[in-house]
Amino acid sequence: MRRDRGWIALAAIGVGLFLVPVLWEVTDFAVFYLVFLSGILFWVAQATSWNILSGYSGYFSFGQGAFYGVGVYTMAVLFGRHGWNWLLVILIGGVLAMLLGLGIGALAFRLSSLKGEIFALLTLAFPFILAGIVRLFDAIDGGQGVVVPVPSFPELLAPFQKFYFVLSSVVALLALTVAYLMHRTRYGWALFAIRDDEAAAEGLGVPTFFHKMIAIGANGLIGGLSGAVVALNLGFVSVEGTFNLTVPLFVIVMSVLGSRNHWAGPLLGAVYIHTLQNRLAAGGFEGWSLIVLGVILVVLMLLAPEGLMARFTRRPALAGGVFVGVIATLGLLRVWGDPVSWLAAALGAVVVVAFLPGGRTAEKRSEETSVGRGASVVLGEDLPAPLLKVGRPIVVAADVAKDFGGVHALRGVSMTVAEGELVGLVGPNGSGKTTLVNLISGALTPTSGVIELDGTESSALPPHRIAHLGIARTYQIPRPFTSLTVRDNVAVAIMFGREPRRLDASRQAAGEYLNLVGLGGLAEALPGQVNLHERQLLEMARAMATKPALLLLDEAMAGLNPVEIDNAVEVVRRIRASGVSIVLVEHLLRVVNQLSTRIVVLDQGLVLAEGDPGVVMKDPAVVKAYLGRQTDAPGD
Amino acid sequence: MSELQAAIFGALGGSLFGLMALGLSMGWGFLKNINLAHFAMILLGGYLTVDLATNLGMSPVATIVITAPLMFLIGALVQAGFERFDVSEFNSLLISYGLLIITVQVVTNIWTADYQRMAPEVNPLAAESVRIGPFVFPAPTLLAAGFAVGLVVLAQFVLEKTYAGRALQAFGQDRQIASAFGIDHRMLGVLLAGASGASAAIAGMLIAVGEPLIPFSPFDWIGRVFAIVILGGIGNVQGTLYAGLLVGAVSGVVALAWGPSASPLVVFSLVVLALVFRPQGLFPRKAGH
């Protein structure tokens, strides 16, 4: 595992920001450079706060302008019109924008339909609504605009540009720190899991609603703080100047350019775009700025949607070296341009280097680490057949029914699964097996009937609470978190499971579960690089990592060849030997007979038979359900 | 002006927004693209109408003979590009956003950022009005409403009655199954995107006839047009027209009662409510399709 150098980078940025005004005092640099850097810092704060929600969690927002606008107008009204203390007003602006974010979240995140493009369009509406309110009420603006006077500030920080630089630094540093801390802790990883597969994340114990609210709250808070600060610099604010598409557009382009799944991606994008804008304006090419931004967006989305950050981290030393080298050379020679031109030249050189072929790609790295993958699922010694005592009930389902519209998927099923059992759940296609799994795991709620887990009625609980009660499941078609490695898939499950741990500890502990299913050699691979069997084993490892009392295996062997099935059976035996009860949904009767302590047969949404494997499978009714009923009652 | 009059005026104006929303809604519903470049094509169509009418002396309405085929081509090319790069629904939104801002800048550089409108002698329609019963309607508004209703009826007819339309519906419901049954989705997609482009050219002409244009006009349209797409139901042709009329009427009445700045407030609050309570649109299609 790579050691994390983020703290060092963050501290270096902090020290650098502190040194800038100090050095500025003792050198002869013009005030322009403070203004230029403050501009970058504004965009760092806006883009980073946007990225916490839209990059980390994938809930793409066109509504950054709303948070920004709340901050701007809080400052304009409370400080500009009423003369409140500006420091207090900055905080109020942040809090109001955060409340707006939480309000949007409370509205949108309750509904599973409000995802993807629909969420993006919902957020598009809020700047329009706010602009309407601001324009409508004379107490806020009334369409005339509001003057924001220059605030009084300590003499030490004079002139105003220096004071504004310091304020901008504080907000930008706050944004980066929050983004970094989330990236290193469960708060960020919950969002990564949500981005890849929200339902799977919830099923593994991630409280998705809570974490989305945190993300949109942080987005609003920082966006609002930054908006309130920038209003001090604007001097005059208007509806048209505030609620236009500049802020939402720029934060998107910057984050896409930098990277949407790295805390420093938006920082990188902000530096690039702001410098580019500045050079275009300085060179008299202002009329090209949208064209350049548009081309960047189109080309990046088509060719490198993962962003520059991913390119740089392949060869960090080379990228850093070229950057410093170009600036130092131009700075020492002093034959061409000003410092901003040197910066622009260095940034351009780094991009050229980053797109040269070669370097360590993510795929190569994982190939290096997954040597001998063919043998990855070889299992150890034969385990003795587990002799576990049947204990107290874990799941008690009483007369559970589920309708989908007019379709009765389950029509009153009662069953119990107790500690130490391995219940084979079988039945023809459409008999309701997967529906029952979805009901027990909380992905669906029953139309009628009661399910009790460990004595707690579960039908009203969200899936993550059910996971915490000790129910884990796998999906028939594996649903791994595709952007996380095999190891990190398991680590997320540990982080949010019944015995949660921190990121690093979870990553270490993940190896144990990967070894349990024989995936130890593929820990650093991405799920897209492993085969179906290995993805199904990953499902089991991930489910086990939540420390369940009961594991629901939904056709975990579908589509496998005979050798792989034997492997999977061995893994199921191991899981059982570790003391976890299992419900095995399976079509392969050989496997079910071999493993089960008890079999439940479903047919047309009802329990057809139940009991000892040897007895149940000879039941004439079961044989008939499986071999078809056309022999005796056509059209039944 | 009475509320009734405001509602009728608003609804007629809203039908033009419904026409703008039509291509976007069909692309989203059937091709799974959210094509913001549609607004770029409307903008270009409008500016070309102004330019052709002013410099070549064409009748403004007749300019669509040139602009519609041109936008058909551009729309089809963009769609072919999306197909070529296998662009996902979400990425299409960002890429076409890039195309839109490029277009806005190009239009600014060619025609300046100032308002562009046709001189009265070039565009005599702008000053005319028609009296129907107690109401007097500006001719451009009636023209726009006529085109909008006509094109929606045409689109509905093509979707319901022709092989291509039925194939599109099948494709919108399940791409893989439809492809397996031998539907050439590439060709269909390119044709539909071309048709959307042509409708954008017509919408652009109608806007240019009625009001002055600036390069940033698309950003005034986006919000309202998306509101209509969502309220109408994504991919629902008739719903789009109804939603356009509804949004227009509501805007008209609200603007009369509380002032023009209140109407976006009401319209977008309506959108939020619609997204939360009826994400499938206000006008559900009949079952059985």
mmCIF file of N, CA, C and O in Angstrom, chain A residues 60 62 107 111 113-114 117-118 121-122 124-126 128-129 132-133 135-136 245 249 252 256 260 286-291 293-295 297-298 301-303, chain B residues 28 34 85 87 89-91 93-95 97-99 101-102 104-106 109 216 219 222-223 226 230 234 258 261-262 264-265 268-269 271-272 275-276 279:
data_model
loop_
_atom_site.group_PDB
_atom_site.id
_atom_site.type_symbol
_atom_site.label_atom_id
_atom_site.label_comp_id
_atom_site.label_asym_id
_atom_site.label_seq_id
_atom_site.Cartn_x
_atom_site.Cartn_y
_atom_site.Cartn_z
ATOM 1 N N PHE A 60 -24.272 14.680 -9.336
ATOM 2 C CA PHE A 60 -23.759 15.793 -10.105
ATOM 3 C C PHE A 60 -24.678 16.996 -9.961
ATOM 4 O O PHE A 60 -25.876 16.891 -10.176
ATOM 5 N N PHE A 62 -25.697 21.020 -10.820
ATOM 6 C CA PHE A 62 -25.578 22.247 -11.603
ATOM 7 C C PHE A 62 -25.919 23.448 -10.736
ATOM 8 O O PHE A 62 -26.138 24.542 -11.228
ATOM 9 N N LEU A 107 -35.028 16.943 0.506
ATOM 10 C CA LEU A 107 -36.031 16.787 -0.543
ATOM 11 C C LEU A 107 -35.634 15.684 -1.525
ATOM 12 O O LEU A 107 -36.431 14.815 -1.874
ATOM 13 N N LEU A 111 -35.689 10.189 -2.181
ATOM 14 C CA LEU A 111 -36.328 9.501 -3.297
ATOM 15 C C LEU A 111 -35.296 8.813 -4.161
ATOM 16 O O LEU A 111 -34.357 9.444 -4.631
ATOM 17 N N SER A 113 -35.730 7.880 -7.034
ATOM 18 C CA SER A 113 -35.880 8.277 -8.437
ATOM 19 C C SER A 113 -35.016 9.496 -8.770
ATOM 20 O O SER A 113 -34.730 9.748 -9.932
ATOM 21 N N LEU A 114 -34.619 10.247 -7.745
ATOM 22 C CA LEU A 114 -33.888 11.494 -8.006
ATOM 23 C C LEU A 114 -32.389 11.255 -8.054
ATOM 24 O O LEU A 114 -31.643 11.683 -7.185
ATOM 25 N N GLU A 117 -29.139 12.195 -13.866
ATOM 26 C CA GLU A 117 -29.497 13.397 -14.603
ATOM 27 C C GLU A 117 -30.655 14.135 -13.942
ATOM 28 O O GLU A 117 -30.722 15.359 -13.986
ATOM 29 N N ILE A 118 -31.574 13.387 -13.323
ATOM 30 C CA ILE A 118 -32.727 14.036 -12.707
ATOM 31 C C ILE A 118 -32.279 14.888 -11.519
ATOM 32 O O ILE A 118 -32.732 16.013 -11.332
ATOM 33 N N LEU A 121 -30.692 18.054 -12.852
ATOM 34 C CA LEU A 121 -31.654 19.053 -13.310
ATOM 35 C C LEU A 121 -32.398 19.694 -12.149
ATOM 36 O O LEU A 121 -32.752 20.866 -12.197
ATOM 37 N N LEU A 122 -32.622 18.905 -11.090
ATOM 38 C CA LEU A 122 -33.244 19.491 -9.907
ATOM 39 C C LEU A 122 -32.360 20.615 -9.362
ATOM 40 O O LEU A 122 -32.838 21.701 -9.034
ATOM 41 N N LEU A 124 -30.331 22.359 -10.994
ATOM 42 C CA LEU A 124 -30.354 23.469 -11.947
ATOM 43 C C LEU A 124 -31.457 24.468 -11.593
ATOM 44 O O LEU A 124 -31.335 25.672 -11.836
ATOM 45 N N ALA A 125 -32.541 23.963 -10.990
ATOM 46 C CA ALA A 125 -33.689 24.828 -10.711
ATOM 47 C C ALA A 125 -33.411 25.818 -9.575
ATOM 48 O O ALA A 125 -33.968 26.914 -9.566
ATOM 49 N N PHE A 126 -32.542 25.439 -8.619
ATOM 50 C CA PHE A 126 -32.429 26.273 -7.421
ATOM 51 C C PHE A 126 -31.824 27.658 -7.658
ATOM 52 O O PHE A 126 -32.308 28.638 -7.078
ATOM 53 N N PHE A 128 -32.251 29.460 -10.219
ATOM 54 C CA PHE A 128 -33.343 30.242 -10.807
ATOM 55 C C PHE A 128 -34.329 30.692 -9.724
ATOM 56 O O PHE A 128 -34.782 31.834 -9.711
ATOM 57 N N ILE A 129 -34.653 29.775 -8.820
ATOM 58 C CA ILE A 129 -35.597 30.119 -7.753
ATOM 59 C C ILE A 129 -35.014 31.214 -6.869
ATOM 60 O O ILE A 129 -35.683 32.204 -6.554
ATOM 61 N N GLY A 132 -35.001 34.519 -8.529
ATOM 62 C CA GLY A 132 -36.349 35.082 -8.489
ATOM 63 C C GLY A 132 -36.641 35.752 -7.158
ATOM 64 O O GLY A 132 -37.141 36.878 -7.104
ATOM 65 N N ILE A 133 -36.286 35.057 -6.071
ATOM 66 C CA ILE A 133 -36.550 35.621 -4.736
ATOM 67 C C ILE A 133 -35.763 36.915 -4.544
ATOM 68 O O ILE A 133 -36.298 37.930 -4.082
ATOM 69 N N ARG A 135 -34.590 38.956 -6.724
ATOM 70 C CA ARG A 135 -35.067 40.048 -7.572
ATOM 71 C C ARG A 135 -36.417 40.585 -7.073
ATOM 72 O O ARG A 135 -36.720 41.761 -7.213
ATOM 73 N N LEU A 136 -37.185 39.708 -6.469
ATOM 74 C CA LEU A 136 -38.551 40.062 -6.083
ATOM 75 C C LEU A 136 -38.598 40.949 -4.835
ATOM 76 O O LEU A 136 -39.439 41.837 -4.732
ATOM 77 N N LEU A 245 -24.223 31.503 -15.215
ATOM 78 C CA LEU A 245 -23.695 30.145 -15.335
ATOM 79 C C LEU A 245 -22.190 30.058 -15.110
ATOM 80 O O LEU A 245 -21.614 28.987 -15.229
ATOM 81 N N LEU A 249 -20.524 26.458 -14.236
ATOM 82 C CA LEU A 249 -19.736 25.968 -15.376
ATOM 83 C C LEU A 249 -18.278 25.759 -14.984
ATOM 84 O O LEU A 249 -17.698 24.708 -15.232
ATOM 85 N N ILE A 252 -17.426 22.799 -12.712
ATOM 86 C CA ILE A 252 -17.498 21.521 -13.424
ATOM 87 C C ILE A 252 -16.245 21.324 -14.272
ATOM 88 O O ILE A 252 -15.586 20.283 -14.201
ATOM 89 N N VAL A 256 -13.534 18.362 -13.624
ATOM 90 C CA VAL A 256 -13.362 17.344 -14.656
ATOM 91 C C VAL A 256 -11.914 17.357 -15.139
ATOM 92 O O VAL A 256 -11.293 16.320 -15.355
ATOM 93 N N ARG A 260 -12.168 14.052 -10.557
ATOM 94 C CA ARG A 260 -13.343 14.125 -9.706
ATOM 95 C C ARG A 260 -13.267 13.181 -8.525
ATOM 96 O O ARG A 260 -14.101 13.230 -7.651
ATOM 97 N N GLU A 286 -9.646 37.323 -25.158
ATOM 98 C CA GLU A 286 -10.806 37.088 -24.298
ATOM 99 C C GLU A 286 -11.939 36.448 -25.069
ATOM 100 O O GLU A 286 -12.693 35.647 -24.548
ATOM 101 N N GLY A 287 -12.034 36.818 -26.333
ATOM 102 C CA GLY A 287 -13.087 36.268 -27.176
ATOM 103 C C GLY A 287 -12.935 34.786 -27.459
ATOM 104 O O GLY A 287 -13.777 34.197 -28.102
ATOM 105 N N TRP A 288 -11.861 34.190 -26.995
ATOM 106 C CA TRP A 288 -11.655 32.761 -27.221
ATOM 107 C C TRP A 288 -11.865 31.948 -25.962
ATOM 108 O O TRP A 288 -11.777 30.723 -25.999
ATOM 109 N N SER A 289 -12.118 32.614 -24.840
ATOM 110 C CA SER A 289 -12.035 31.869 -23.584
ATOM 111 C C SER A 289 -13.087 30.766 -23.506
ATOM 112 O O SER A 289 -12.792 29.657 -23.087
ATOM 113 N N LEU A 290 -14.332 31.029 -23.930
ATOM 114 C CA LEU A 290 -15.346 29.975 -23.866
ATOM 115 C C LEU A 290 -15.045 28.864 -24.866
ATOM 116 O O LEU A 290 -15.327 27.698 -24.620
ATOM 117 N N ILE A 291 -14.474 29.235 -26.011
ATOM 118 C CA ILE A 291 -14.118 28.217 -26.998
ATOM 119 C C ILE A 291 -13.078 27.275 -26.405
ATOM 120 O O ILE A 291 -13.201 26.048 -26.481
ATOM 121 N N LEU A 293 -12.442 26.738 -23.200
ATOM 122 C CA LEU A 293 -13.057 25.935 -22.135
ATOM 123 C C LEU A 293 -13.894 24.805 -22.724
ATOM 124 O O LEU A 293 -13.849 23.667 -22.255
ATOM 125 N N GLY A 294 -14.665 25.130 -23.749
ATOM 126 C CA GLY A 294 -15.526 24.124 -24.372
ATOM 127 C C GLY A 294 -14.717 22.998 -24.982
ATOM 128 O O GLY A 294 -15.037 21.823 -24.806
ATOM 129 N N VAL A 295 -13.644 23.360 -25.677
ATOM 130 C CA VAL A 295 -12.807 22.330 -26.299
ATOM 131 C C VAL A 295 -12.172 21.453 -25.221
ATOM 132 O O VAL A 295 -12.135 20.226 -25.344
ATOM 133 N N LEU A 297 -13.356 20.764 -22.301
ATOM 134 C CA LEU A 297 -14.393 19.887 -21.755
ATOM 135 C C LEU A 297 -14.681 18.721 -22.702
ATOM 136 O O LEU A 297 -14.708 17.551 -22.299
ATOM 137 N N VAL A 298 -14.861 19.023 -23.991
ATOM 138 C CA VAL A 298 -15.205 17.976 -24.959
ATOM 139 C C VAL A 298 -14.059 16.969 -25.086
ATOM 140 O O VAL A 298 -14.262 15.757 -24.984
ATOM 141 N N MET A 301 -13.610 14.816 -21.889
ATOM 142 C CA MET A 301 -14.646 13.815 -21.675
ATOM 143 C C MET A 301 -14.470 12.649 -22.636
ATOM 144 O O MET A 301 -14.757 11.509 -22.304
ATOM 145 N N LEU A 302 -13.994 12.941 -23.846
ATOM 146 C CA LEU A 302 -13.839 11.868 -24.828
ATOM 147 C C LEU A 302 -12.570 11.066 -24.600
ATOM 148 O O LEU A 302 -12.562 9.847 -24.733
ATOM 149 N N LEU A 303 -11.473 11.752 -24.259
ATOM 150 C CA LEU A 303 -10.188 11.066 -24.256
ATOM 151 C C LEU A 303 -9.645 10.748 -22.864
ATOM 152 O O LEU A 303 -8.964 9.752 -22.684
ATOM 153 N N TRP B 28 -33.465 12.541 -25.395
ATOM 154 C CA TRP B 28 -33.259 11.990 -24.056
ATOM 155 C C TRP B 28 -34.014 10.669 -23.906
ATOM 156 O O TRP B 28 -33.482 9.669 -23.427
ATOM 157 N N ILE B 34 -28.537 13.626 -23.410
ATOM 158 C CA ILE B 34 -29.067 14.928 -23.013
ATOM 159 C C ILE B 34 -28.257 15.943 -23.783
ATOM 160 O O ILE B 34 -27.132 16.267 -23.424
ATOM 161 N N PHE B 85 -18.028 7.408 -30.191
ATOM 162 C CA PHE B 85 -17.262 7.345 -28.951
ATOM 163 C C PHE B 85 -18.029 6.636 -27.845
ATOM 164 O O PHE B 85 -17.587 6.591 -26.707
ATOM 165 N N VAL B 87 -20.703 7.395 -26.098
ATOM 166 C CA VAL B 87 -20.809 8.343 -24.996
ATOM 167 C C VAL B 87 -21.994 7.976 -24.100
ATOM 168 O O VAL B 87 -23.080 7.697 -24.595
ATOM 169 N N GLU B 89 -24.980 8.526 -21.189
ATOM 170 C CA GLU B 89 -26.009 9.544 -21.034
ATOM 171 C C GLU B 89 -25.446 10.759 -20.305
ATOM 172 O O GLU B 89 -25.630 11.898 -20.713
ATOM 173 N N PHE B 90 -24.710 10.494 -19.243
ATOM 174 C CA PHE B 90 -24.223 11.603 -18.452
ATOM 175 C C PHE B 90 -23.125 12.384 -19.163
ATOM 176 O O PHE B 90 -23.117 13.616 -19.163
ATOM 177 N N ASN B 91 -22.205 11.663 -19.793
ATOM 178 C CA ASN B 91 -21.121 12.361 -20.480
ATOM 179 C C ASN B 91 -21.635 13.180 -21.659
ATOM 180 O O ASN B 91 -21.055 14.211 -22.008
ATOM 181 N N LEU B 93 -24.152 14.962 -21.639
ATOM 182 C CA LEU B 93 -24.544 16.250 -21.063
ATOM 183 C C LEU B 93 -23.337 17.191 -20.996
ATOM 184 O O LEU B 93 -23.416 18.357 -21.382
ATOM 185 N N LEU B 94 -22.212 16.672 -20.516
ATOM 186 C CA LEU B 94 -21.031 17.517 -20.370
ATOM 187 C C LEU B 94 -20.418 17.883 -21.717
ATOM 188 O O LEU B 94 -20.008 19.016 -21.945
ATOM 189 N N ILE B 95 -20.357 16.893 -22.612
ATOM 190 C CA ILE B 95 -19.754 17.158 -23.923
ATOM 191 C C ILE B 95 -20.582 18.192 -24.674
ATOM 192 O O ILE B 95 -20.050 19.145 -25.252
ATOM 193 N N TYR B 97 -22.500 20.363 -23.412
ATOM 194 C CA TYR B 97 -22.322 21.637 -22.712
ATOM 195 C C TYR B 97 -21.105 22.350 -23.304
ATOM 196 O O TYR B 97 -21.139 23.553 -23.603
ATOM 197 N N GLY B 98 -20.022 21.585 -23.501
ATOM 198 C CA GLY B 98 -18.831 22.139 -24.141
ATOM 199 C C GLY B 98 -19.147 22.677 -25.528
ATOM 200 O O GLY B 98 -18.759 23.794 -25.888
ATOM 201 N N LEU B 99 -19.912 21.903 -26.321
ATOM 202 C CA LEU B 99 -20.277 22.338 -27.667
ATOM 203 C C LEU B 99 -21.105 23.621 -27.611
ATOM 204 O O LEU B 99 -20.946 24.520 -28.440
ATOM 205 N N ILE B 101 -21.075 26.052 -25.260
ATOM 206 C CA ILE B 101 -20.332 27.291 -24.949
ATOM 207 C C ILE B 101 -19.398 27.662 -26.094
ATOM 208 O O ILE B 101 -19.152 28.832 -26.337
ATOM 209 N N ILE B 102 -18.912 26.664 -26.822
ATOM 210 C CA ILE B 102 -18.111 26.982 -28.013
ATOM 211 C C ILE B 102 -18.967 27.772 -29.003
ATOM 212 O O ILE B 102 -18.550 28.808 -29.528
ATOM 213 N N VAL B 104 -21.663 29.528 -28.418
ATOM 214 C CA VAL B 104 -21.986 30.854 -27.898
ATOM 215 C C VAL B 104 -20.841 31.829 -28.191
ATOM 216 O O VAL B 104 -21.049 32.959 -28.643
ATOM 217 N N GLN B 105 -19.616 31.346 -27.975
ATOM 218 C CA GLN B 105 -18.470 32.219 -28.207
ATOM 219 C C GLN B 105 -18.293 32.521 -29.702
ATOM 220 O O GLN B 105 -18.014 33.658 -30.086
ATOM 221 N N VAL B 106 -18.490 31.491 -30.536
ATOM 222 C CA VAL B 106 -18.357 31.701 -31.976
ATOM 223 C C VAL B 106 -19.387 32.721 -32.460
ATOM 224 O O VAL B 106 -19.072 33.641 -33.231
ATOM 225 N N ASN B 109 -18.341 36.113 -31.488
ATOM 226 C CA ASN B 109 -17.230 36.624 -32.290
ATOM 227 C C ASN B 109 -17.673 37.027 -33.692
ATOM 228 O O ASN B 109 -17.106 37.944 -34.277
ATOM 229 N N PHE B 216 -26.012 34.938 -25.547
ATOM 230 C CA PHE B 216 -26.245 34.220 -24.303
ATOM 231 C C PHE B 216 -27.707 33.830 -24.116
ATOM 232 O O PHE B 216 -28.068 33.288 -23.075
ATOM 233 N N PHE B 219 -28.836 30.469 -22.439
ATOM 234 C CA PHE B 219 -28.841 30.288 -20.997
ATOM 235 C C PHE B 219 -30.128 30.806 -20.367
ATOM 236 O O PHE B 219 -30.469 30.434 -19.252
ATOM 237 N N ILE B 222 -32.499 27.509 -21.308
ATOM 238 C CA ILE B 222 -32.235 26.161 -20.772
ATOM 239 C C ILE B 222 -33.175 25.796 -19.624
ATOM 240 O O ILE B 222 -33.827 24.765 -19.645
ATOM 241 N N GLY B 223 -33.243 26.680 -18.620
ATOM 242 C CA GLY B 223 -34.032 26.370 -17.443
ATOM 243 C C GLY B 223 -35.472 26.078 -17.796
ATOM 244 O O GLY B 223 -36.029 25.046 -17.425
ATOM 245 N N PHE B 226 -35.919 22.842 -19.947
ATOM 246 C CA PHE B 226 -35.810 21.617 -19.158
ATOM 247 C C PHE B 226 -37.019 21.444 -18.254
ATOM 248 O O PHE B 226 -37.475 20.324 -18.024
ATOM 249 N N ILE B 230 -39.223 18.016 -18.360
ATOM 250 C CA ILE B 230 -39.488 17.194 -17.182
ATOM 251 C C ILE B 230 -40.980 17.147 -16.876
ATOM 252 O O ILE B 230 -41.549 16.094 -16.606
ATOM 253 N N ILE B 234 -40.203 12.726 -19.995
ATOM 254 C CA ILE B 234 -39.084 12.575 -20.931
ATOM 255 C C ILE B 234 -39.470 11.647 -22.067
ATOM 256 O O ILE B 234 -39.896 10.521 -21.844
ATOM 257 N N TRP B 258 -47.872 39.179 -10.044
ATOM 258 C CA TRP B 258 -46.792 39.551 -9.120
ATOM 259 C C TRP B 258 -45.599 40.188 -9.805
ATOM 260 O O TRP B 258 -44.556 40.371 -9.196
ATOM 261 N N SER B 261 -40.618 39.147 -12.622
ATOM 262 C CA SER B 261 -39.522 38.433 -11.974
ATOM 263 C C SER B 261 -40.025 37.271 -11.126
ATOM 264 O O SER B 261 -39.249 36.415 -10.725
ATOM 265 N N ALA B 262 -41.343 37.244 -10.853
ATOM 266 C CA ALA B 262 -41.863 36.147 -10.034
ATOM 267 C C ALA B 262 -42.085 34.880 -10.844
ATOM 268 O O ALA B 262 -42.179 33.795 -10.286
ATOM 269 N N PRO B 264 -40.195 33.039 -13.055
ATOM 270 C CA PRO B 264 -39.257 31.909 -12.929
ATOM 271 C C PRO B 264 -39.337 31.248 -11.567
ATOM 272 O O PRO B 264 -39.223 30.028 -11.457
ATOM 273 N N LEU B 265 -39.563 32.055 -10.551
ATOM 274 C CA LEU B 265 -39.687 31.509 -9.195
ATOM 275 C C LEU B 265 -40.782 30.450 -9.154
ATOM 276 O O LEU B 265 -40.594 29.333 -8.664
ATOM 277 N N PHE B 268 -40.005 27.294 -11.563
ATOM 278 C CA PHE B 268 -39.016 26.336 -11.082
ATOM 279 C C PHE B 268 -39.431 25.681 -9.781
ATOM 280 O O PHE B 268 -39.035 24.546 -9.507
ATOM 281 N N SER B 269 -40.239 26.373 -8.995
ATOM 282 C CA SER B 269 -40.802 25.693 -7.837
ATOM 283 C C SER B 269 -41.700 24.560 -8.306
ATOM 284 O O SER B 269 -41.723 23.469 -7.726
ATOM 285 N N VAL B 271 -41.227 22.887 -11.022
ATOM 286 C CA VAL B 271 -40.333 21.817 -11.473
ATOM 287 C C VAL B 271 -39.887 20.971 -10.292
ATOM 288 O O VAL B 271 -39.899 19.735 -10.354
ATOM 289 N N VAL B 272 -39.498 21.651 -9.202
ATOM 290 C CA VAL B 272 -39.032 20.900 -8.037
ATOM 291 C C VAL B 272 -40.155 20.001 -7.531
ATOM 292 O O VAL B 272 -39.957 18.812 -7.272
ATOM 293 N N LEU B 275 -40.602 17.092 -9.928
ATOM 294 C CA LEU B 275 -39.546 16.083 -9.826
ATOM 295 C C LEU B 275 -39.739 15.224 -8.592
ATOM 296 O O LEU B 275 -39.476 14.028 -8.599
ATOM 297 N N VAL B 276 -40.203 15.867 -7.515
ATOM 298 C CA VAL B 276 -40.324 15.121 -6.279
ATOM 299 C C VAL B 276 -41.559 14.225 -6.305
ATOM 300 O O VAL B 276 -41.512 13.075 -5.889
ATOM 301 N N PRO B 279 -41.992 12.273 -10.996
ATOM 302 C CA PRO B 279 -40.792 12.290 -11.846
ATOM 303 C C PRO B 279 -41.055 11.765 -13.258
ATOM 304 O O PRO B 279 -40.270 11.991 -14.151
#
